[in-house]
């Protein structure tokens, strides 16, 4: 697990854009910590994950992994340390072996089976006509949303990353699928630094630290109970969420 430090990071997607996606963002993430990013749509949560993956570099300030500026790491070395479970995972036309092995191309079949067990993939893949060798169809057409997510989680497990990024990994799922995916995620988060974006606040109640963001700035930080007592943005978002759920 890695310590990560955002030091006064500001970021604009273009020079012409007056509004910064992030503004004076500072955050110290301890090794093994589970950090949840919460805030209204467009507040800067996804930008944080994109900067960590170096799709972009900060306009001002710096991000360091274990004291090393991300800009001083090769993109290959950086991304090798990171496992990502996006909201809509990409599934290829190949079989389950091919799709999970994408997380680490030199993995053995045994390692793939171990990752699939942890991610709760084995239970539905083994019901297919040829098990792990069954073609999954274009874009995984034969799989449900929850099953695709679990394959993405198996990929992340196989990668054995120091940092896990979860981008609303359960937001598009029904309740039953969400439970299964959340169980798989809970297993893979053990012993890793995790940064997660969540619309469903039920998935972040166990976070070590919840970071509340609005218009690119941190407006509050803490655990669920403390943030609820503040009667601020978090409690308004949480109250709406739980009413809807």
XYZ file of C-alpha atoms in Angstrom:
245
model
C 0.000 0.000 0.000
C 1.208 3.484 -0.881
C 0.971 6.876 0.815
C -0.388 9.476 -1.618
C -0.156 13.231 -1.192
C -2.058 15.856 -3.160
C -0.171 19.098 -2.496
C -2.248 22.175 -3.331
C -3.396 20.714 -6.668
C -5.338 22.880 -9.112
C -6.412 21.702 -12.558
C -8.159 23.191 -15.594
C -9.174 21.057 -18.577
C -8.283 23.929 -20.908
C -6.658 27.344 -20.662
C -9.807 28.909 -22.114
C -11.945 27.438 -19.344
C -12.185 29.953 -16.500
C -13.484 27.410 -13.996
C -10.925 25.070 -12.425
C -12.043 21.428 -12.116
C -9.925 21.280 -8.918
C -8.773 24.210 -6.818
C -6.110 24.148 -4.083
C -6.870 20.491 -3.402
C -4.671 19.026 -0.635
C -5.149 15.520 0.730
C -2.857 13.139 2.597
C -3.793 9.487 2.023
C -2.151 7.010 4.391
C -1.103 3.495 3.236
C -4.037 1.093 3.392
C -6.600 3.855 3.952
C -10.042 3.706 2.327
C -10.920 7.198 1.074
C -14.383 8.022 -0.298
C -14.938 11.052 -2.529
C -18.429 12.503 -2.294
C -20.074 15.548 -3.835
C -22.529 16.759 -6.451
C -22.110 15.824 -10.107
C -19.294 17.795 -11.758
C -17.579 18.699 -8.471
C -14.188 17.214 -9.466
C -14.316 13.605 -8.188
C -13.570 11.945 -11.548
C -10.823 14.512 -12.249
C -8.977 13.242 -9.147
C -8.923 9.668 -10.508
C -7.857 10.917 -13.966
C -4.929 12.818 -12.425
C -3.868 9.741 -10.437
C -3.824 7.684 -13.657
C -1.989 10.560 -15.405
C -4.524 11.065 -18.152
C -3.720 14.675 -17.206
C -1.130 16.436 -15.018
C -1.992 19.137 -12.460
C -2.030 22.734 -13.711
C -0.554 23.717 -10.336
C 0.720 21.767 -7.331
C 1.841 18.136 -7.301
C 0.734 14.575 -6.567
C 3.261 12.189 -5.029
C 3.277 8.417 -4.507
C 5.547 7.446 -1.644
C 7.275 10.839 -1.938
C 7.853 10.599 -5.711
C 6.125 13.108 -8.018
C 3.907 11.240 -10.496
C 5.503 13.244 -13.323
C 8.842 11.600 -12.462
C 7.413 8.090 -12.961
C 6.922 6.459 -16.341
C 3.238 6.014 -17.126
C 3.853 2.254 -17.463
C 5.392 1.993 -13.962
C 2.687 4.186 -12.467
C -0.261 2.298 -13.933
C 1.292 -1.034 -12.980
C 0.721 0.022 -9.336
C -2.950 0.859 -9.911
C -6.047 -1.299 -10.283
C -9.155 0.435 -11.563
C -12.798 -0.658 -11.525
C -14.753 1.797 -13.702
C -18.493 2.369 -13.732
C -18.798 0.669 -17.134
C -16.040 -1.944 -17.550
C -14.902 -2.943 -21.028
C -15.506 -6.618 -21.811
C -13.830 -8.128 -24.859
C -15.166 -10.736 -27.262
C -12.876 -13.472 -25.869
C -13.576 -15.881 -23.008
C -13.310 -15.319 -19.241
C -9.617 -16.292 -19.201
C -8.845 -13.633 -21.854
C -10.919 -10.973 -20.130
C -9.503 -11.474 -16.637
C -5.930 -11.984 -17.880
C -6.084 -8.452 -19.321
C -5.301 -7.342 -15.735
C -1.907 -9.109 -15.925
C -1.074 -10.714 -19.298
C 1.486 -13.212 -17.906
C -0.884 -14.636 -15.254
C -1.380 -18.413 -15.090
C -4.793 -20.095 -15.289
C -4.518 -20.954 -11.578
C -3.954 -17.285 -10.707
C -6.979 -16.341 -12.815
C -9.115 -18.918 -10.981
C -7.939 -17.563 -7.611
C -8.833 -13.973 -8.627
C -12.186 -15.156 -10.006
C -12.991 -16.903 -6.698
C -12.313 -13.752 -4.664
C -14.325 -11.577 -7.074
C -17.296 -14.023 -6.996
C -16.912 -14.650 -10.737
C -16.445 -18.438 -10.631
C -20.034 -19.077 -9.529
C -21.583 -17.670 -12.730
C -18.789 -18.489 -15.212
C -18.836 -22.199 -14.338
C -22.531 -22.344 -15.293
C -21.676 -21.360 -18.897
C -21.439 -24.201 -21.485
C -17.608 -24.258 -21.602
C -16.971 -22.579 -18.244
C -14.008 -20.202 -18.390
C -13.482 -21.041 -22.084
C -16.953 -19.840 -23.158
C -16.796 -16.782 -25.476
C -18.504 -13.883 -23.694
C -19.752 -12.241 -26.897
C -19.166 -8.723 -28.164
C -18.960 -6.288 -25.221
C -19.904 -9.201 -22.949
C -23.447 -9.266 -24.309
C -24.165 -12.530 -22.496
C -23.388 -10.985 -19.058
C -25.402 -8.795 -16.701
C -24.084 -5.468 -15.421
C -23.146 -7.012 -12.076
C -21.310 -9.893 -13.754
C -19.270 -7.475 -15.903
C -18.346 -5.523 -12.782
C -17.158 -8.673 -11.049
C -14.939 -9.532 -14.038
C -13.451 -6.013 -13.768
C -12.828 -6.656 -10.057
C -11.140 -9.995 -10.858
C -8.844 -8.108 -13.268
C -7.968 -5.643 -10.506
C -7.267 -8.484 -8.041
C -5.035 -10.256 -10.577
C -3.056 -7.035 -10.965
C -2.446 -7.026 -7.170
C -2.257 -3.219 -7.147
C -0.918 -1.013 -4.344
C -3.680 1.502 -5.166
C -7.266 0.627 -6.039
C -9.495 3.198 -7.778
C -13.247 2.574 -7.757
C -15.344 4.854 -9.934
C -18.974 4.411 -8.865
C -18.470 0.681 -9.264
C -21.979 -0.219 -8.036
C -24.056 2.754 -9.221
C -25.703 1.081 -12.228
C -26.626 -2.166 -10.467
C -29.792 -3.561 -8.951
C -29.774 -4.254 -5.215
C -28.950 -7.969 -5.507
C -26.028 -7.355 -7.894
C -24.810 -4.438 -5.776
C -24.597 -6.697 -2.712
C -22.521 -9.273 -4.589
C -20.228 -6.652 -6.154
C -19.823 -4.891 -2.802
C -18.865 -8.211 -1.186
C -16.233 -8.726 -3.899
C -14.956 -5.172 -3.460
C -14.697 -5.568 0.311
C -12.420 -8.563 -0.268
C -10.123 -6.765 -2.707
C -9.814 -3.585 -0.587
C -8.140 -5.437 2.296
C -4.567 -4.193 2.801
C -4.697 -1.740 -0.108
C -4.941 2.012 -0.400
C -8.372 2.602 -1.946
C -9.887 5.784 -3.369
C -13.540 5.443 -4.326
C -16.208 7.617 -5.864
C -19.694 6.680 -4.766
C -23.149 8.025 -5.488
C -24.695 5.387 -3.273
C -23.628 6.485 0.170
C -24.496 3.050 1.548
C -21.245 1.832 -0.058
C -18.982 4.286 1.802
C -20.207 4.120 5.384
C -17.152 2.013 6.262
C -14.636 4.403 4.646
C -11.775 5.534 6.899
C -12.207 9.073 5.598
C -14.978 10.709 3.561
C -13.835 13.749 1.562
C -16.702 16.071 0.619
C -16.000 18.112 -2.532
C -17.932 21.000 -4.049
C -16.865 23.024 -7.108
C -13.364 21.540 -7.064
C -12.646 22.289 -3.398
C -12.713 20.167 -0.253
C -15.526 21.536 1.910
C -15.404 18.920 4.666
C -13.683 15.705 5.753
C -14.470 13.073 8.355
C -16.413 9.895 9.024
C -20.111 9.469 8.310
C -21.418 10.171 11.838
C -19.307 13.320 12.280
C -20.257 14.687 8.852
C -23.956 14.082 9.539
C -23.689 16.189 12.712
C -22.251 19.120 10.728
C -25.581 19.567 8.897
C -23.648 20.605 5.765
C -23.475 19.398 2.163
C -22.765 15.786 3.158
C -25.797 15.477 5.425
C -28.016 16.941 2.675
C -26.652 14.459 0.092
C -26.934 11.560 2.561
C -30.487 12.427 3.586
C -31.581 12.547 -0.062
C -29.780 9.265 -0.765
C -31.258 7.305 2.096
C -34.724 8.683 1.328
C -34.360 7.423 -2.257
C -32.957 4.040 -1.185
